[in-house]
Amino acid sequence: MTALPLPPAVVPRPATDVAVVGGGPVGVFLAVLLAQAGVSVQVLEQRLERSPHSRAIGIHPPALAALAEAGVAKTMSSEGVQIRRGEARSGGRPVAAVDFSAASSRFPYVLTLPQLRTEAILEARLRELDPQALVRGARVDSLHDDGGRVLLRGTTGRAGEAEAAAGRADEADTGPAFGASARIIVAADGARSPVRTLLGTPCPTRALPDTYLMGDFADSTGDGPVGVLYLESGGIVESFPLPGGIRRWVAHTDTLMGAATAGDLAALVAERTGVRPDPETNTMLSAFSVRTGLARELVRGRTVLIGDAAHEVSPIGGQGMNLGWLDAAELAPIITASLRGDTVGAELAAYGRTRRRAAVVASLQAQLNMMLGRPLAPRLLAVRNAGLSRLFQVPAAGNLVARRFTMQ
C-alpha cells in the first residue's frame, strides 16, 4: 500500500493560536478539528518521515464517529477491513463468538487499517485545510508560559525515526534554531513526552510482566474479515485481517524476543494454533513489552496533554490511539471556545477528570485482556474456556463484551 507523498519542508510560523507538539495520528487529528473551526494551528513534529511500521491498526466505533467529524472516516472505512465478528478458539475448536455489528448502529464493526495509511489520510486532510500547518523536523527544546502566550524554542533538523521514537533527537543532525509562540500548546508527543518533562508534570509508569511478538504475513487462514483469539496453554495468539490480504499475528511470549525472526514467530504460531504463516511473506516484525502510565494532571497553565503524552495503556486491545482521538474530540471545542474569549476553566477541569477516568477504564480493560492471554495449565485452561463458552451463550453477556471491546 503506497502512502501519500510528504509535503516539502516548511519552517515554523512565529505565532499561531495553537501549537500542537507531535505530528502522529492524534496530534494531526486535533489540528484538523481546529483548522476546520477556523483556528490558526501548526503541528511541530521532530521526525522528517512517517514510520514505515503499521503499529496501531484497530479503529473502534467511537473513534470512527470522531473521525467522521474530521471528514476522514469514509475514506478509512472504504480502505480498511471491517471486522464485524470475533471468535475465540482453543485446541482447534470454537470457544465463543462476538458480534461487533450489534455494538454500534452507525459503525457496526472494528476497522483495521495500518497506522501508516491512517496517518497519511489525516495529513492529507490537514493539508487540504492548511498546506503549511504541519512542520516536520522541528524539535521543541524549551517553553515559557507568560500567562498570555507560550513561547517555544527549538531547532530544525533531521530527526530520524529511531532517534525520535527513543527521545534522542539530539543525536540527529540539527539546523537553525527557531522561536514560535501560541496562545495554547497541546502536547501530543508520545509516551515519553518531552513537553511533559519540560512542564515537570509527574507521570508514574509501571512495567507489566507481559511480552509479545507480532508480525504481518500473507493471510492463508481462510478466515476472511474475522478477528480470532487462540486461547492456548502456552499463551494467547491473536490474529487480525488487514487490507491487501495481510494478517497480523500477535503472540504472548515468555520473554522479550528482541532478536526473533519471522520464522520464529511463524513457528510459535504454528505450535499453538496449527496455522503456519509463511515467513517469506513477512512485512513487519516487532517484539514489545508493556507499560502503563497516567499523568497526574492533563492541564497546566496554557498547555494540555493528550494521547500517549497523557496516558499510556497496553496495546493489547488496540485502545491507545483511539483514546487519544477521543481526547482530541473532547478538547477541540474547549480550545475553540477559549479562543473566542469564553471562560472555560470548568470545562478544562472536567476534561482532565473525564479523560483520566477514560484512561483508567481502558487500562483496566487492557490488563484484563492480558490476563486472559497469559499461559495457563491445560486443565485450568479447559475449565476457564468452558466457563467462557457458557457465558457467551447468554446474549446480554455477549453484547456487553462486544461493547466493552469496542470502547462503548
Coordinates of C-alpha atoms in Angstrom, one line a residue:
M1 CA 0.0 0.0 0.0
T2 CA 1.5 3.3 -1.1
A3 CA 1.5 6.2 1.4
L4 CA 0.8 9.8 0.2
P5 CA 3.9 11.8 -0.5
L6 CA 5.2 14.0 2.2
P7 CA 4.9 17.8 1.7
P8 CA 8.1 19.9 1.3
A9 CA 9.7 21.1 4.4
V10 CA 8.4 24.3 5.9
V11 CA 9.6 26.4 8.8
P12 CA 7.6 27.1 12.0
R13 CA 5.4 30.2 11.9
P14 CA 6.4 32.7 14.5
A15 CA 2.9 32.9 16.0
T16 CA -0.3 30.9 15.9
D17 CA -3.4 30.4 18.1
V18 CA -2.5 26.8 18.9
A19 CA 0.7 24.8 18.5
V20 CA 0.5 21.1 18.7
V21 CA 3.7 19.4 19.6
G22 CA 3.7 15.9 18.0
G23 CA 2.6 15.0 14.5
G24 CA 1.3 11.5 15.0
P25 CA -2.3 10.5 14.3
V26 CA -3.6 12.2 17.5
G27 CA -1.8 15.5 17.0
V28 CA -2.7 15.8 13.4
F29 CA -6.4 14.8 14.1
L30 CA -6.6 17.6 16.6
A31 CA -5.1 20.1 14.2
V32 CA -7.7 19.1 11.6
L33 CA -10.6 19.7 14.0
L34 CA -9.1 23.1 15.0
A35 CA -8.4 24.1 11.4
Q36 CA -12.0 23.2 10.4
A37 CA -13.2 25.6 13.2
G38 CA -11.1 28.4 11.7
V39 CA -8.3 28.3 14.3
S40 CA -4.8 29.1 13.4
V41 CA -2.8 26.0 14.2
Q42 CA 0.6 24.5 13.5
V43 CA 1.9 21.0 14.2
L44 CA 5.6 20.6 15.2
E45 CA 6.9 17.2 14.5
Q46 CA 10.6 16.3 15.0
R47 CA 10.6 13.3 12.6
L48 CA 11.0 14.0 8.9
E49 CA 9.2 10.9 7.8
R50 CA 6.3 8.7 8.9
S51 CA 7.2 5.4 10.5
P52 CA 7.0 2.5 7.9
H53 CA 5.7 0.2 10.6
S54 CA 2.0 -0.5 10.9
R55 CA 1.9 -0.3 14.6
A56 CA -1.7 0.6 15.7
I57 CA -4.3 -1.0 13.4
G58 CA -7.6 -1.1 15.2
I59 CA -10.1 1.8 15.0
H60 CA -13.2 1.4 17.2
P61 CA -16.7 2.8 16.6
P62 CA -16.5 5.8 19.0
A63 CA -13.2 6.9 17.3
L64 CA -14.8 6.4 13.8
A65 CA -17.6 8.8 14.9
A66 CA -15.0 11.3 15.9
L67 CA -13.0 10.8 12.7
A68 CA -16.2 11.4 10.7
E69 CA -16.3 14.9 12.1
A70 CA -12.9 15.4 10.6
G71 CA -14.1 14.2 7.2
V72 CA -11.9 11.1 7.0
A73 CA -13.9 8.2 8.4
K74 CA -15.5 7.4 5.0
T75 CA -12.1 7.1 3.3
M76 CA -10.7 5.0 6.1
S77 CA -13.7 2.7 6.2
S78 CA -13.5 2.1 2.4
E79 CA -9.8 1.2 2.6
G80 CA -9.7 -0.8 5.8
V81 CA -11.1 -4.2 6.7
Q82 CA -14.4 -4.1 8.6
I83 CA -14.4 -6.8 11.3
R84 CA -17.9 -7.5 12.3
R85 CA -17.2 -10.8 14.1
G86 CA -14.7 -12.0 16.5
E87 CA -14.1 -15.6 17.5
A88 CA -12.2 -17.4 20.4
R89 CA -10.8 -20.8 19.7
S90 CA -8.8 -23.3 21.6
G91 CA -7.3 -26.6 20.6
G92 CA -8.8 -26.2 17.1
R93 CA -12.3 -25.9 18.5
P94 CA -14.6 -22.8 18.9
V95 CA -15.0 -21.4 22.4
A96 CA -17.1 -18.2 21.8
A97 CA -18.0 -15.7 19.3
V98 CA -18.7 -11.9 19.5
D99 CA -20.9 -10.0 17.1
F100 CA -19.5 -6.5 16.8
S101 CA -22.2 -5.4 14.4
A102 CA -24.6 -5.3 17.4
A103 CA -22.4 -2.9 19.3
S104 CA -23.0 0.2 17.1
S105 CA -25.7 1.1 14.5
R106 CA -23.6 3.8 12.8
F107 CA -20.3 1.8 12.6
P108 CA -21.1 -1.8 13.2
Y109 CA -17.5 -3.0 13.0
V110 CA -14.0 -2.6 14.2
L111 CA -11.9 -1.3 11.4
T112 CA -8.3 -2.4 10.7
L113 CA -6.0 -0.1 8.8
P114 CA -2.2 0.2 9.0
Q115 CA -1.2 3.2 11.0
L116 CA 1.0 4.4 8.1
R117 CA -2.1 4.8 6.0
T118 CA -4.2 6.3 8.8
E119 CA -1.6 9.0 9.3
A120 CA -1.3 9.7 5.5
I121 CA -5.1 10.2 5.3
L122 CA -5.1 12.5 8.3
E123 CA -2.2 14.5 6.9
A124 CA -3.8 14.9 3.5
R125 CA -6.9 16.3 5.2
L126 CA -4.9 18.8 7.2
R127 CA -3.0 19.9 4.0
E128 CA -6.4 20.5 2.3
L129 CA -7.2 22.9 5.2
D130 CA -3.8 24.5 5.6
P131 CA -0.9 23.3 3.4
Q132 CA 1.7 24.8 5.8
A133 CA 0.2 23.6 9.1
L134 CA 2.5 20.5 9.6
V135 CA 6.1 21.3 10.2
R136 CA 8.5 18.3 10.1
G137 CA 12.0 18.3 11.5
A138 CA 11.0 20.8 14.3
R139 CA 12.2 19.8 17.8
V140 CA 10.9 21.8 20.8
D141 CA 13.6 22.3 23.4
S142 CA 12.0 24.8 25.8
L143 CA 8.8 26.5 26.6
H144 CA 7.8 29.5 28.7
D145 CA 4.3 30.4 29.7
D146 CA 4.0 34.2 30.4
G147 CA 0.3 34.0 31.2
G148 CA -0.9 35.3 27.8
R149 CA 1.1 33.2 25.4
V150 CA 3.5 30.3 25.4
L151 CA 6.9 30.8 23.8
L152 CA 8.5 27.7 22.3
R153 CA 12.1 27.5 21.3
G154 CA 13.8 24.7 19.4
T155 CA 15.8 23.6 16.4
T156 CA 15.0 22.3 13.0
G157 CA 16.9 19.3 11.9
R158 CA 16.8 15.8 10.6
A159 CA 15.5 13.6 13.4
G160 CA 15.1 10.0 12.1
E161 CA 12.5 7.5 13.2
A162 CA 14.8 5.7 15.6
E163 CA 16.0 8.8 17.4
A164 CA 12.6 10.4 17.6
A165 CA 11.0 7.2 18.9
A166 CA 13.6 6.9 21.6
G167 CA 13.5 10.6 22.5
R168 CA 17.1 11.1 21.2
A169 CA 16.6 13.7 18.5
D170 CA 19.8 15.4 19.8
E171 CA 21.7 12.6 18.1
A172 CA 20.4 13.7 14.7
D173 CA 21.6 16.5 12.5
T174 CA 20.3 19.8 13.7
G175 CA 19.7 23.0 11.8
P176 CA 18.7 26.6 12.7
A177 CA 17.1 27.5 15.9
F178 CA 13.5 28.8 15.9
G179 CA 11.1 30.6 18.2
A180 CA 7.4 30.4 18.0
S181 CA 4.5 31.4 20.2
A182 CA 1.0 30.3 20.7
R183 CA -1.9 31.1 22.9
I184 CA -2.4 27.4 23.7
I185 CA 0.1 24.5 23.5
V186 CA -1.1 20.9 23.1
A187 CA 1.4 18.1 23.8
A188 CA 0.7 15.1 21.6
D189 CA 4.4 14.0 21.6
G190 CA 4.1 10.4 22.9
A191 CA 4.6 8.3 26.0
R192 CA 8.0 9.8 26.7
S193 CA 6.7 13.3 26.1
P194 CA 9.5 15.9 26.1
V195 CA 6.9 18.6 26.7
R196 CA 5.6 16.8 29.7
T197 CA 9.1 16.6 31.0
L198 CA 9.6 20.4 30.4
L199 CA 6.5 21.1 32.3
G200 CA 7.7 18.9 35.2
T201 CA 4.4 17.0 35.2
P202 CA 4.7 13.7 37.0
C203 CA 3.6 10.6 35.1
P204 CA 4.1 7.4 37.2
T205 CA 4.6 4.4 35.0
R206 CA 4.5 0.7 35.7
A207 CA 6.1 -2.1 33.7
L208 CA 3.9 -5.2 33.3
P209 CA 5.3 -8.7 33.0
D210 CA 3.8 -9.4 29.7
T211 CA 5.8 -9.5 26.4
Y212 CA 4.7 -10.1 22.9
L213 CA 5.9 -10.8 19.4
M214 CA 3.9 -9.6 16.4
G215 CA 4.2 -9.6 12.7
D216 CA 2.3 -9.2 9.4
F217 CA 2.1 -12.1 6.9
A218 CA 0.1 -13.1 3.8
D219 CA -3.2 -14.4 5.0
S220 CA -3.5 -18.1 4.5
T221 CA -6.1 -18.8 7.1
G222 CA -9.3 -18.6 5.1
D223 CA -10.9 -16.7 8.0
G224 CA -11.7 -13.6 5.9
P225 CA -12.7 -10.5 7.8
V226 CA -12.9 -12.2 11.2
G227 CA -10.7 -11.5 14.2
V228 CA -9.6 -14.6 16.0
L229 CA -8.2 -15.2 19.5
Y230 CA -6.5 -18.5 20.1
L231 CA -6.7 -19.3 23.8
E232 CA -3.9 -21.8 24.3
S233 CA -2.0 -23.1 27.3
G234 CA 1.3 -21.6 26.1
G235 CA -0.3 -18.2 25.8
I236 CA -2.7 -16.3 23.6
V237 CA -2.2 -15.8 19.9
E238 CA -4.2 -13.0 18.2
S239 CA -5.0 -12.9 14.5
F240 CA -6.5 -9.9 12.7
P241 CA -7.0 -9.3 9.0
L242 CA -5.5 -6.2 7.3
P243 CA -6.1 -4.8 3.8
G244 CA -4.3 -6.4 0.9
G245 CA -4.7 -10.0 2.0
I246 CA -2.4 -9.5 5.1
R247 CA -3.0 -10.9 8.5
R248 CA -1.4 -9.6 11.7
W249 CA -0.3 -12.2 14.3
V250 CA 0.4 -11.3 17.9
A251 CA 1.7 -14.0 20.3
H252 CA 2.3 -13.8 24.0
T253 CA 5.9 -14.8 24.8
D254 CA 7.7 -15.9 27.9
T255 CA 10.4 -13.2 27.5
L256 CA 11.0 -10.3 25.2
M257 CA 12.2 -11.8 21.9
G258 CA 14.0 -8.8 20.5
A259 CA 16.2 -10.9 18.2
A260 CA 13.4 -13.0 16.9
T261 CA 12.9 -13.7 13.2
A262 CA 9.8 -14.1 11.1
G263 CA 10.5 -17.8 11.1
D264 CA 10.5 -17.8 14.9
L265 CA 7.1 -16.1 15.0
A266 CA 5.7 -18.4 12.3
A267 CA 6.9 -21.5 14.3
L268 CA 5.4 -20.2 17.5
V269 CA 2.0 -19.5 15.9
A270 CA 2.1 -23.0 14.2
E271 CA 2.9 -24.7 17.5
R272 CA 0.0 -23.1 19.3
T273 CA -2.7 -22.8 16.6
G274 CA -1.8 -25.3 13.8
V275 CA -1.7 -22.4 11.3
R276 CA 1.8 -21.6 9.9
P277 CA 2.3 -18.2 8.3
D278 CA 4.8 -18.1 5.5
P279 CA 7.9 -16.3 6.8
E280 CA 8.8 -15.3 3.2
T281 CA 5.7 -13.1 3.2
N282 CA 6.5 -11.2 6.4
T283 CA 6.4 -7.4 6.1
M284 CA 6.7 -6.3 9.7
L285 CA 8.1 -7.9 12.8
S286 CA 8.2 -6.4 16.3
A287 CA 8.8 -7.6 19.9
F288 CA 7.4 -5.4 22.6
S289 CA 6.8 -5.2 26.3
V290 CA 4.0 -3.4 28.1
R291 CA 3.9 -0.3 30.3
T292 CA 1.1 1.7 31.8
G293 CA 1.2 5.3 32.9
L294 CA -1.1 8.2 33.7
A295 CA 0.0 11.9 34.0
R296 CA -1.1 13.4 37.3
E297 CA -2.5 16.4 35.6
L298 CA -3.5 16.9 32.0
V299 CA -3.8 20.7 32.0
R300 CA -1.1 23.1 33.3
G301 CA -1.4 26.8 32.5
R302 CA -1.9 27.1 28.7
T303 CA -0.6 23.6 28.0
V304 CA -2.7 20.5 27.6
L305 CA -1.6 16.8 27.4
I306 CA -3.4 14.4 25.1
G307 CA -2.9 10.9 23.7
D308 CA 0.1 8.9 24.9
A309 CA 1.6 12.0 26.5
A310 CA -1.3 12.0 28.9
H311 CA -1.8 8.2 29.3
E312 CA 0.0 5.1 28.2
V313 CA -2.1 1.9 28.0
S314 CA -1.2 -1.6 26.9
P315 CA -1.5 -2.0 23.1
I316 CA -3.4 -5.3 23.6
G317 CA -7.0 -4.4 22.7
G318 CA -6.0 -1.6 20.4
Q319 CA -7.3 1.3 22.6
G320 CA -4.3 3.7 22.8
M321 CA -4.7 5.6 19.5
N322 CA -8.5 5.6 19.8
L323 CA -8.2 7.0 23.3
G324 CA -6.1 9.8 22.0
W325 CA -8.6 10.7 19.3
L326 CA -11.4 10.8 21.8
D327 CA -9.2 13.2 23.9
A328 CA -8.8 15.4 20.9
A329 CA -12.5 15.4 20.1
E330 CA -13.4 16.5 23.6
L331 CA -10.6 19.1 23.8
A332 CA -11.1 20.8 20.4
P333 CA -14.4 22.6 21.2
I334 CA -13.0 23.8 24.6
I335 CA -10.0 25.3 22.8
T336 CA -12.2 26.9 20.2
A337 CA -14.4 28.4 22.9
S338 CA -11.4 29.7 24.9
L339 CA -10.0 31.4 21.8
R340 CA -13.4 33.2 21.4
G341 CA -12.9 34.6 24.8
D342 CA -15.2 32.3 26.7
T343 CA -14.3 31.2 30.2
V344 CA -13.5 27.5 30.1
G345 CA -11.9 26.8 33.4
A346 CA -14.7 24.4 34.5
E347 CA -14.7 22.7 31.1
L348 CA -10.9 22.2 31.2
A349 CA -11.2 20.7 34.7
A350 CA -13.9 18.4 33.6
Y351 CA -11.8 17.4 30.6
G352 CA -8.9 16.4 32.9
R353 CA -11.3 14.3 35.1
T354 CA -13.1 12.6 32.3
R355 CA -10.1 11.8 30.2
R356 CA -8.1 10.5 33.2
R357 CA -11.1 8.3 34.1
A358 CA -11.4 7.0 30.5
A359 CA -7.7 6.1 30.6
V360 CA -8.1 4.2 33.8
V361 CA -11.0 2.2 32.3
A362 CA -9.1 1.5 29.1
S363 CA -6.0 0.4 31.1
L364 CA -8.1 -2.0 33.3
Q365 CA -9.7 -3.4 30.1
A366 CA -6.3 -4.0 28.5
Q367 CA -5.0 -5.6 31.7
L368 CA -8.0 -7.9 31.8
N369 CA -7.3 -8.9 28.1
M370 CA -3.7 -9.6 29.0
M371 CA -4.7 -11.8 32.0
L372 CA -6.9 -13.9 29.7
G373 CA -3.9 -14.3 27.4
R374 CA -1.3 -15.5 29.8
P375 CA -0.1 -19.1 29.8
L376 CA -2.3 -21.5 31.8
A377 CA -2.0 -25.2 32.7
P378 CA -4.1 -27.3 30.2
R379 CA -6.6 -28.4 32.9
L380 CA -7.2 -24.9 34.2
L381 CA -7.5 -23.6 30.6
A382 CA -10.2 -26.2 29.8
V383 CA -12.2 -25.2 32.9
R384 CA -11.9 -21.5 32.0
N385 CA -12.8 -22.0 28.4
A386 CA -15.8 -24.0 29.4
G387 CA -16.9 -21.1 31.6
L388 CA -16.4 -18.6 28.8
S389 CA -18.4 -20.7 26.4
R390 CA -21.3 -20.9 28.8
L391 CA -21.1 -17.1 29.5
F392 CA -21.2 -16.2 25.8
Q393 CA -24.3 -18.3 25.3
V394 CA -26.1 -15.5 27.2
P395 CA -26.9 -12.8 24.6
A396 CA -26.7 -10.0 27.1
A397 CA -23.2 -11.1 28.1
G398 CA -22.0 -11.3 24.5
N399 CA -23.4 -7.8 23.8
L400 CA -21.7 -6.4 26.8
V401 CA -18.4 -7.9 25.9
A402 CA -18.8 -6.5 22.3
R403 CA -19.5 -3.0 23.6
R404 CA -16.6 -3.1 26.0
F405 CA -14.2 -4.5 23.5
T406 CA -15.2 -1.7 21.1
M407 CA -14.8 1.0 23.8
Q408 CA -18.5 1.7 24.1

